[in-house]
mmCIF file of C-alpha atoms and ligand atoms in Angstrom:
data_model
loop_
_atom_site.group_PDB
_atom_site.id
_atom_site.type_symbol
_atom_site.label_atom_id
_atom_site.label_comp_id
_atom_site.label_asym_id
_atom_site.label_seq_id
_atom_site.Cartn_x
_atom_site.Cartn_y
_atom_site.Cartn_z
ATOM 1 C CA UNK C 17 -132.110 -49.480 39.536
ATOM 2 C CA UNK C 18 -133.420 -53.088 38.166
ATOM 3 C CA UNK C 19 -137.175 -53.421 38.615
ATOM 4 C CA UNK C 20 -139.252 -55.135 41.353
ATOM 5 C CA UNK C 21 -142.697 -55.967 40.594
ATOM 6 C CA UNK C 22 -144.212 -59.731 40.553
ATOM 7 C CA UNK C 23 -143.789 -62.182 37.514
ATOM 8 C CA UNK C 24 -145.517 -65.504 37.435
ATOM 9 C CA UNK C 25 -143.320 -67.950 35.598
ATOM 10 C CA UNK C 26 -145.768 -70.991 33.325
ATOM 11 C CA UNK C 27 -144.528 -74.173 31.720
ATOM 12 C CA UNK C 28 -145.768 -77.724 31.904
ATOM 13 C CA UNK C 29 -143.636 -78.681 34.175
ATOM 14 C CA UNK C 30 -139.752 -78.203 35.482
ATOM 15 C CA UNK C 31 -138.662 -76.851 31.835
ATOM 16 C CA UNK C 32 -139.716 -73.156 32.671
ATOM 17 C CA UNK C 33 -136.934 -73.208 35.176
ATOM 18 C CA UNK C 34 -134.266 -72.847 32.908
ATOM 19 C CA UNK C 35 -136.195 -69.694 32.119
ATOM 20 C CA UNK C 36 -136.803 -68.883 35.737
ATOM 21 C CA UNK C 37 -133.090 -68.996 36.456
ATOM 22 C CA UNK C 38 -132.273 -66.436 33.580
ATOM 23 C CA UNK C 39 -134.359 -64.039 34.950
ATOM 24 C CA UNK C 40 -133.734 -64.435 38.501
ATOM 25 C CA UNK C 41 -129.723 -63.629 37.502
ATOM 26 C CA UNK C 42 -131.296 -60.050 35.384
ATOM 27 C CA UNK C 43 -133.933 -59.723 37.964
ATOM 28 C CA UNK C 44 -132.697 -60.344 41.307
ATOM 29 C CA UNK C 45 -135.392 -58.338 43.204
ATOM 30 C CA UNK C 46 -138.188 -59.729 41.170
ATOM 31 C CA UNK C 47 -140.447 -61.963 43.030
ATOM 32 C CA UNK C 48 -141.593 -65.008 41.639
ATOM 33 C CA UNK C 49 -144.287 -67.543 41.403
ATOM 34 C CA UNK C 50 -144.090 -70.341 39.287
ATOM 35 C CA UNK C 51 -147.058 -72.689 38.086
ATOM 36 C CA UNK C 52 -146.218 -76.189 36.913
ATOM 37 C CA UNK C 53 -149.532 -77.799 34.944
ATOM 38 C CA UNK C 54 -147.430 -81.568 36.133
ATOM 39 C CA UNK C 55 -151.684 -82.771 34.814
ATOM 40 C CA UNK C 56 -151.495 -82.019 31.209
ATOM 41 C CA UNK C 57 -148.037 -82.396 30.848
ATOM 42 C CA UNK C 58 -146.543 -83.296 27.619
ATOM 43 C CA UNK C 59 -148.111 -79.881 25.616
ATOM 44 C CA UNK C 60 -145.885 -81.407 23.355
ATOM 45 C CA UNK C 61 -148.325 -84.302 22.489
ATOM 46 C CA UNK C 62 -151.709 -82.365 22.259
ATOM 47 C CA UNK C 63 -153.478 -81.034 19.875
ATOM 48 C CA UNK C 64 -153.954 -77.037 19.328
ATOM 49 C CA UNK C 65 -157.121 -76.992 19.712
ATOM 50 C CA UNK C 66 -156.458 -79.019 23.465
ATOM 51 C CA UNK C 67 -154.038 -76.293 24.322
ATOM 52 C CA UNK C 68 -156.027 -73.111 23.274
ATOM 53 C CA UNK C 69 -159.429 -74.593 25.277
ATOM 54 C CA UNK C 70 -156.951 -75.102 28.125
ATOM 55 C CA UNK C 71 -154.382 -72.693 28.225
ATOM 56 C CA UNK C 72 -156.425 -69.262 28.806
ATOM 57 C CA UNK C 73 -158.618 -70.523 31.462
ATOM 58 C CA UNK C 74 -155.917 -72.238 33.494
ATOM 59 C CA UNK C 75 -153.984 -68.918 33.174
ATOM 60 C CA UNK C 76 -156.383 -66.426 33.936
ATOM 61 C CA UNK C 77 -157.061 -68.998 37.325
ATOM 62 C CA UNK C 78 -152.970 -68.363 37.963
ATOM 63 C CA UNK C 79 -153.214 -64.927 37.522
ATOM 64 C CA UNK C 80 -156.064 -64.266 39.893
ATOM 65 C CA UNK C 81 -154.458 -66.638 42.394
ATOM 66 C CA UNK C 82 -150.757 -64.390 42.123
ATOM 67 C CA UNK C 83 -151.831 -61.476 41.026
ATOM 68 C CA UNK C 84 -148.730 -61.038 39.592
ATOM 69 C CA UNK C 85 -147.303 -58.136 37.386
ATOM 70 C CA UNK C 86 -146.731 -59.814 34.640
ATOM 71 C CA UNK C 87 -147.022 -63.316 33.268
ATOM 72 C CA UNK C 88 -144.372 -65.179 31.358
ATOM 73 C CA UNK C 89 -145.278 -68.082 29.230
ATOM 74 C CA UNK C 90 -141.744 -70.572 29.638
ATOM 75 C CA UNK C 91 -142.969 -73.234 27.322
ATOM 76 C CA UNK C 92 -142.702 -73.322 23.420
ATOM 77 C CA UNK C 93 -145.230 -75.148 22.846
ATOM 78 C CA UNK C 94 -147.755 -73.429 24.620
ATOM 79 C CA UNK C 95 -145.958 -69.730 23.457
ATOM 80 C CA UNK C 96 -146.379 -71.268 19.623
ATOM 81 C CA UNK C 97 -149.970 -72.604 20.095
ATOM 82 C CA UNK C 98 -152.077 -70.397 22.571
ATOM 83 C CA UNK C 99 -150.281 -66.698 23.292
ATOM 84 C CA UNK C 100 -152.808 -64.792 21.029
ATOM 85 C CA UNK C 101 -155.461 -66.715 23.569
ATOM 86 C CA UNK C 102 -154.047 -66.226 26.484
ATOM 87 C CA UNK C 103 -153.380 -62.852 25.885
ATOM 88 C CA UNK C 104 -157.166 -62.388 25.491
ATOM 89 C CA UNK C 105 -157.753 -63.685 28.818
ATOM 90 C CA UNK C 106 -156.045 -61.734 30.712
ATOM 91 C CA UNK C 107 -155.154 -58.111 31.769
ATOM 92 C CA UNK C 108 -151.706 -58.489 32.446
ATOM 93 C CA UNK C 109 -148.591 -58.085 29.863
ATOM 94 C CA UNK C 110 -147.974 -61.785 28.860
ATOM 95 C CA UNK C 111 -144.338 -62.815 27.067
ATOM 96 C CA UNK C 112 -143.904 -65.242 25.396
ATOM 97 C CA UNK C 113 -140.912 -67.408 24.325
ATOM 98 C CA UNK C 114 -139.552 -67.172 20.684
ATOM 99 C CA UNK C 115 -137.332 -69.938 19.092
ATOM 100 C CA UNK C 116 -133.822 -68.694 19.030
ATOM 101 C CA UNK C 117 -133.849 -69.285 15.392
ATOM 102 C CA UNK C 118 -132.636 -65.554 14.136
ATOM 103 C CA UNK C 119 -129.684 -66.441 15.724
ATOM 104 C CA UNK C 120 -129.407 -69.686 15.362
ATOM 105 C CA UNK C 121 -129.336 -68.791 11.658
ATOM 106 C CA UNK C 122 -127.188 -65.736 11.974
ATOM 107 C CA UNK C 123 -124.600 -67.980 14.121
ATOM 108 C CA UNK C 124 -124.081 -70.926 11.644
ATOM 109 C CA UNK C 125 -121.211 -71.245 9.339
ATOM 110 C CA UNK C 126 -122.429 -74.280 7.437
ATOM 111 C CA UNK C 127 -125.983 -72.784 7.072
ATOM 112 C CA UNK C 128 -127.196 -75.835 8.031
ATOM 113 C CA UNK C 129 -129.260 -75.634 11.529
ATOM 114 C CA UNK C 130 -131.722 -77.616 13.617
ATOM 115 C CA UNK C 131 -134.994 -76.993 15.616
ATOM 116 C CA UNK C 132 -135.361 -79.210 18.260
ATOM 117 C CA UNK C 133 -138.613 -78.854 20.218
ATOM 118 C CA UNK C 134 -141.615 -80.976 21.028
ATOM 119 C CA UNK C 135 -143.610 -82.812 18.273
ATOM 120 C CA UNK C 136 -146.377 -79.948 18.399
ATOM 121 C CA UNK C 137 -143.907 -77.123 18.452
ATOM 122 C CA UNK C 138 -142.157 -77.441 15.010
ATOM 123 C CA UNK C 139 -145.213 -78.736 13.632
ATOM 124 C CA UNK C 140 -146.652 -75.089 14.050
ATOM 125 C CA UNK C 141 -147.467 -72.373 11.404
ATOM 126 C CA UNK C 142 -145.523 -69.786 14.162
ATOM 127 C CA UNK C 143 -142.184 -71.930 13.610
ATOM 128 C CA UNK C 144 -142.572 -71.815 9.686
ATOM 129 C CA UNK C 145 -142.982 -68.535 9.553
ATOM 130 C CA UNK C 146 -140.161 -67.644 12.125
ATOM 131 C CA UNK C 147 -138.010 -69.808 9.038
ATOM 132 C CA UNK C 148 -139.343 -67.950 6.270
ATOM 133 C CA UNK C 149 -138.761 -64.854 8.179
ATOM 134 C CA UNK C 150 -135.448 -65.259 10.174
ATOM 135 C CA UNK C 151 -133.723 -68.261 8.322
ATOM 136 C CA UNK C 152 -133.323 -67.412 4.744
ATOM 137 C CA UNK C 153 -130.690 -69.441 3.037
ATOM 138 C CA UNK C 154 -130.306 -71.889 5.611
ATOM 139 C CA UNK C 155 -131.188 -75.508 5.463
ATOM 140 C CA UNK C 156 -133.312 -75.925 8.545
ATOM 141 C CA UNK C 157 -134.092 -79.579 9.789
ATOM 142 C CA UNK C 158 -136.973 -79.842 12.426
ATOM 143 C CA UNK C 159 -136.402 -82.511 15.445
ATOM 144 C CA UNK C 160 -139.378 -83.104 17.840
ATOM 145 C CA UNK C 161 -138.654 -85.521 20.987
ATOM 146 C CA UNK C 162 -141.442 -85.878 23.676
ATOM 147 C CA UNK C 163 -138.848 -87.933 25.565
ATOM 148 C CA UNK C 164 -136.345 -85.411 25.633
ATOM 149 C CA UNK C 165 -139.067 -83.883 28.066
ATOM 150 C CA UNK C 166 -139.575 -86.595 30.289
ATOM 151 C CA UNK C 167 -135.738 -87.450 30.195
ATOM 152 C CA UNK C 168 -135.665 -83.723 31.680
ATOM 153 C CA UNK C 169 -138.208 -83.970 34.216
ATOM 154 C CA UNK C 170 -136.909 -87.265 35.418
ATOM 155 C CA UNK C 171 -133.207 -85.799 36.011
ATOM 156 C CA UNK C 172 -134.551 -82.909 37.900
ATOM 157 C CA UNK C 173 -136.988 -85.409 40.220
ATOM 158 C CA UNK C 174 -133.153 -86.886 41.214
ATOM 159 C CA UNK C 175 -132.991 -89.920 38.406
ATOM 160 C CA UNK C 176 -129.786 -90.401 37.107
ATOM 161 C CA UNK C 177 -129.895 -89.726 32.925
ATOM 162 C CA UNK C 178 -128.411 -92.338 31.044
ATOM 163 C CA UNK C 179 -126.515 -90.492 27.877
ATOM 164 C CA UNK C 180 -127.677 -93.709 25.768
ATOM 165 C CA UNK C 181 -131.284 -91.767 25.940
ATOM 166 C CA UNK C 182 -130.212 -89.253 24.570
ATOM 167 C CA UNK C 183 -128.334 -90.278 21.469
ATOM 168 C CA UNK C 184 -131.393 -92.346 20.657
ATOM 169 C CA UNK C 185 -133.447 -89.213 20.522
ATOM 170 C CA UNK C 186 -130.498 -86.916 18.453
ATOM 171 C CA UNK C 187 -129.927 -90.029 16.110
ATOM 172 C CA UNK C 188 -132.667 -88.990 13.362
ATOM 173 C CA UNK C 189 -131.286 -85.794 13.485
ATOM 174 C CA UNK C 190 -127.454 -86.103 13.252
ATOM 175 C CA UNK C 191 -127.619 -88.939 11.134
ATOM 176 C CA UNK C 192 -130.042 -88.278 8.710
ATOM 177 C CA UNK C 193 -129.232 -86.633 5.523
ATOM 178 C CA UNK C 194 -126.979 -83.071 5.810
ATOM 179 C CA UNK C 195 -127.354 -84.164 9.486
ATOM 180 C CA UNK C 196 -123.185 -84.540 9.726
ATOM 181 C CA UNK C 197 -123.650 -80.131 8.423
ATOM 182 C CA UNK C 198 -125.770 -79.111 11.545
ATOM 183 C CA UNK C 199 -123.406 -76.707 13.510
ATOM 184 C CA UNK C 200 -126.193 -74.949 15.780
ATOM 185 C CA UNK C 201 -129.269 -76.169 17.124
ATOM 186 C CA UNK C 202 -132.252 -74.155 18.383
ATOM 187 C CA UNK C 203 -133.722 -75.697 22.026
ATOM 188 C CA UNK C 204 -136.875 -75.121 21.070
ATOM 189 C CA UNK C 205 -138.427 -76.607 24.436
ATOM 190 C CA UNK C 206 -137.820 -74.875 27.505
ATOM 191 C CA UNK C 207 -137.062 -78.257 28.992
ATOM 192 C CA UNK C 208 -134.074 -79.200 26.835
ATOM 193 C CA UNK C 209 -131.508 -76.170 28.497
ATOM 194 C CA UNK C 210 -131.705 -78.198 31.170
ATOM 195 C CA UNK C 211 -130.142 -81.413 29.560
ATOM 196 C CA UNK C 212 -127.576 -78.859 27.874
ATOM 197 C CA UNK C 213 -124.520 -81.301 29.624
ATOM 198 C CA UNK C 214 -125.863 -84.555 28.371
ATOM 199 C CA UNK C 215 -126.690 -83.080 24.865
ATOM 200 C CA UNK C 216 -123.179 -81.940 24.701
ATOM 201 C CA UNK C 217 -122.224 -85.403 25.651
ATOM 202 C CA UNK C 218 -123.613 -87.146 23.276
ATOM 203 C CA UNK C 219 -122.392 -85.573 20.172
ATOM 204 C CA UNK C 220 -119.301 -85.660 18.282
ATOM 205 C CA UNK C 221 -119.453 -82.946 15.937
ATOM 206 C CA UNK C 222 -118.940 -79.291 17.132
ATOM 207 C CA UNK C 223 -122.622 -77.578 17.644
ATOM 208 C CA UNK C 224 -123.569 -74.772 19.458
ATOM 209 C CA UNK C 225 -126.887 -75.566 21.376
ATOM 210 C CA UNK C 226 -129.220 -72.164 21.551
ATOM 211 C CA UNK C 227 -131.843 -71.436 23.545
ATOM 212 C CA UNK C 228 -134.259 -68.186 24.381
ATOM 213 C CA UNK C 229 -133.714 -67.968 27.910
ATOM 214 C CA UNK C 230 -131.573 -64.877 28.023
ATOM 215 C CA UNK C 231 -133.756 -63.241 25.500
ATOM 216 C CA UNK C 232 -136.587 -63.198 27.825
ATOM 217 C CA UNK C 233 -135.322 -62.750 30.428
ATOM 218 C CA UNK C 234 -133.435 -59.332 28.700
ATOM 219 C CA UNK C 235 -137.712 -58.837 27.119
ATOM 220 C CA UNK C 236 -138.666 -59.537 30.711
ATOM 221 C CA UNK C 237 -136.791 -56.759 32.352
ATOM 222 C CA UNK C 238 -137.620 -54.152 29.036
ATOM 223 C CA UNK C 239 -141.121 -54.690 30.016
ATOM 224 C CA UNK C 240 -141.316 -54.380 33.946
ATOM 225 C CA UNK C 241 -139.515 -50.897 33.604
ATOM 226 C CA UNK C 242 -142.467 -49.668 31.505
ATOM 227 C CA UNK C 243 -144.869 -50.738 34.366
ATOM 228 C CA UNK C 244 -146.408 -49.278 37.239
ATOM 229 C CA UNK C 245 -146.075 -51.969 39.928
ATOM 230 C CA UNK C 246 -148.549 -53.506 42.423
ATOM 231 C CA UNK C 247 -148.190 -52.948 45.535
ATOM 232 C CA UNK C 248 -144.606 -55.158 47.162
ATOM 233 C CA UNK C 249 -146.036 -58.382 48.339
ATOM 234 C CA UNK C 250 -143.616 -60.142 50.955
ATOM 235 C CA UNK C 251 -143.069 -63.499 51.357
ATOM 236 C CA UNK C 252 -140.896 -66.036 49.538
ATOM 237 C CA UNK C 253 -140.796 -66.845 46.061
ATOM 238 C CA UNK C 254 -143.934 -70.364 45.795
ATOM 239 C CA UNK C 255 -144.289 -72.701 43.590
ATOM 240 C CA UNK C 256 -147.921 -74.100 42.505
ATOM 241 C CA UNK C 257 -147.931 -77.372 41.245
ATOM 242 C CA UNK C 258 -151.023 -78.455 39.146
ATOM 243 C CA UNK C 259 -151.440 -81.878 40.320
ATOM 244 C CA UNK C 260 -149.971 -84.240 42.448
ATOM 245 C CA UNK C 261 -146.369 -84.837 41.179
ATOM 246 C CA UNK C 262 -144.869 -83.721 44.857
ATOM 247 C CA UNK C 263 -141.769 -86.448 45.534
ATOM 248 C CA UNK C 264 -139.575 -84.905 47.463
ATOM 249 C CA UNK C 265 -136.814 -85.268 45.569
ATOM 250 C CA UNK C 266 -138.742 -82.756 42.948
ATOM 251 C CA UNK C 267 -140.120 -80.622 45.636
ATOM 252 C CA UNK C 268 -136.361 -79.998 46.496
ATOM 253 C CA UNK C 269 -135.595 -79.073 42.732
ATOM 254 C CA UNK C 270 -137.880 -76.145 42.978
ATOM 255 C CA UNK C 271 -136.397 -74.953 46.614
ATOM 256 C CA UNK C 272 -133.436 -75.251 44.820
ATOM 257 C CA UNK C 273 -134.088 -72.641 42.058
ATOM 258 C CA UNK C 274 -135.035 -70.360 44.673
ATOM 259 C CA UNK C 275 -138.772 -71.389 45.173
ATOM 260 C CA UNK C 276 -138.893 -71.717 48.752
ATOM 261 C CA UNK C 277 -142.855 -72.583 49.222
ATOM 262 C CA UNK C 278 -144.332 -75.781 47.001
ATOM 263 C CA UNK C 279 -148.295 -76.050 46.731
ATOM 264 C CA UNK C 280 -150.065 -78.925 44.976
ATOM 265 C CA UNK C 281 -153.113 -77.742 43.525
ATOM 266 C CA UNK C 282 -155.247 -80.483 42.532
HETATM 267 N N1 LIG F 27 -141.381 -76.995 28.202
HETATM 268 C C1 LIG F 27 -142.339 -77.017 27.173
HETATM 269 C C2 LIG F 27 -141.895 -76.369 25.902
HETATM 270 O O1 LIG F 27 -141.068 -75.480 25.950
HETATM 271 C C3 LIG F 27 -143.323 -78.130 27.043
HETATM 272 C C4 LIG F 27 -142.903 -79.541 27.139
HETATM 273 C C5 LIG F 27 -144.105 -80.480 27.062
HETATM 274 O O2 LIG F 27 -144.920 -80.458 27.997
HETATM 275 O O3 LIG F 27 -144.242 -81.192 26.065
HETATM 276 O O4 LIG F 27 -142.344 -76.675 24.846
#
């Protein structure tokens, strides 16, 4: 018997969905909330010390406000930057996401892989040391696109994503030096699963694209069954939306990945 229980879903925005969906297909009884912080949004762009004053506070308010079981952090960035601090804040088991790059690493032929996340993500200390740990004997090249995020939030509000975009954003990457080796790289931004068509599009060489979605949702599950559950709340599945980024078009995004309530919270 799969777990119920209550899990509140976090990312800066839409990206956490591609998380969402993973566990909704493991956890199919598991209610969710999701929180959006549309405000702050890119993480991507600010600093550490930005996140970690923000972060714990902002989650500790989403956490009183669900009172879920258990909060997962579906952002990279923030995961990299903040979980020790977040963690701190509140009393809840908190995951986190990890950069696929174990197997990433373990998965390439050519020993040649990428990491592409926001500009703040593989600038962090937590991605080194996943290399150093995970990624011995492979050359690793680190990619960080800001506008790979945007790109993604702006197909899921309904905008139609030119593929020209996109190759402007891989270019540094694939054609840079050993870029023509890279057979598998890491989507190190919970937003970038969720481009995983046009990314295949715009590439000619064969490369498998990874992310950490299944992971945790697999983590996810591993941790609910060593829970004792709240109370069942019903109700459907909400979305809270930090700020005012409510067009309809993304309002039906998040209705369509099962979230049948949307709140602004400004
Ligand atoms: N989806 C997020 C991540 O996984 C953050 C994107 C951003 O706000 O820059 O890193």
């Amino acid at each position: 018997m799969r777990p119920m229980g209550h899990a509140l879903i976090f990312d800066s925005g839409v990206g956490g969905l591609s998380v969402a969906a993973e566990i909704r297909a493991h956890l199919p009884h598991l209610q969710m909330t999701y929180a959006a912080d549309d405000i702050f949004r890119p993480y991507g762009e600010k600093s550490e010390a930005q996140l970690k004053a923000r972060l714990p506070g902002l989650l500790w308010q989403l956490t009183e406000t669900a009172q879920p079981d258990i909060v997962v952090i579906a952002c990279n960035t923030a995961s990299t930057t903040a979980l020790t601090e977040i963690r701190a804040a509140l009393d809840v088991p908190v995951i986190g996401v990890v950069p696929a790059i174990k197997p990433a690493a373990a998965l390439s032929r050519t020993k040649t892989i990428a990491v592409l996340g926001t500009p703040g993500t593989v600038q962090r200390r937590y991605v080194d040391d996943l290399i150093n740990d995970f990624a011995d004997g492979c050359r690793v090249i680190l990619q960080g696109s800001v506008n790979l995020v945007d790109i993604a939030e702006k197909k899921l509000s309904g905008e139609t994503v030119d593929i020209g975009w996109i190759k402007t954003e891989l270019a540094p990457m694939f054609s840079g030096r050993h870029g023509a080796d890279i057979d598998a790289v890491v989507l190190a931004c919970t937003h970038f699963p969720l481009l995983k068509d046009e990314l295949k599009a715009s590439v000619t060489q064969s490369v498998q694209w990874i992310d950490s979605g299944e992971a945790i949702a697999k983590r996810t599950e591993d941790v609910m069954r060593g829970l004792v559950l709240k109370p069942a709340r019903k109700g459907p599945d909400v979305a809270l939306l930090v700020g005012p980024d409510t067009t309809p078009a993304r309002i039906r995004t998040f209705k369509d990945f099962g979230f049948e309530r949307v709140v602004a919270l400004m």
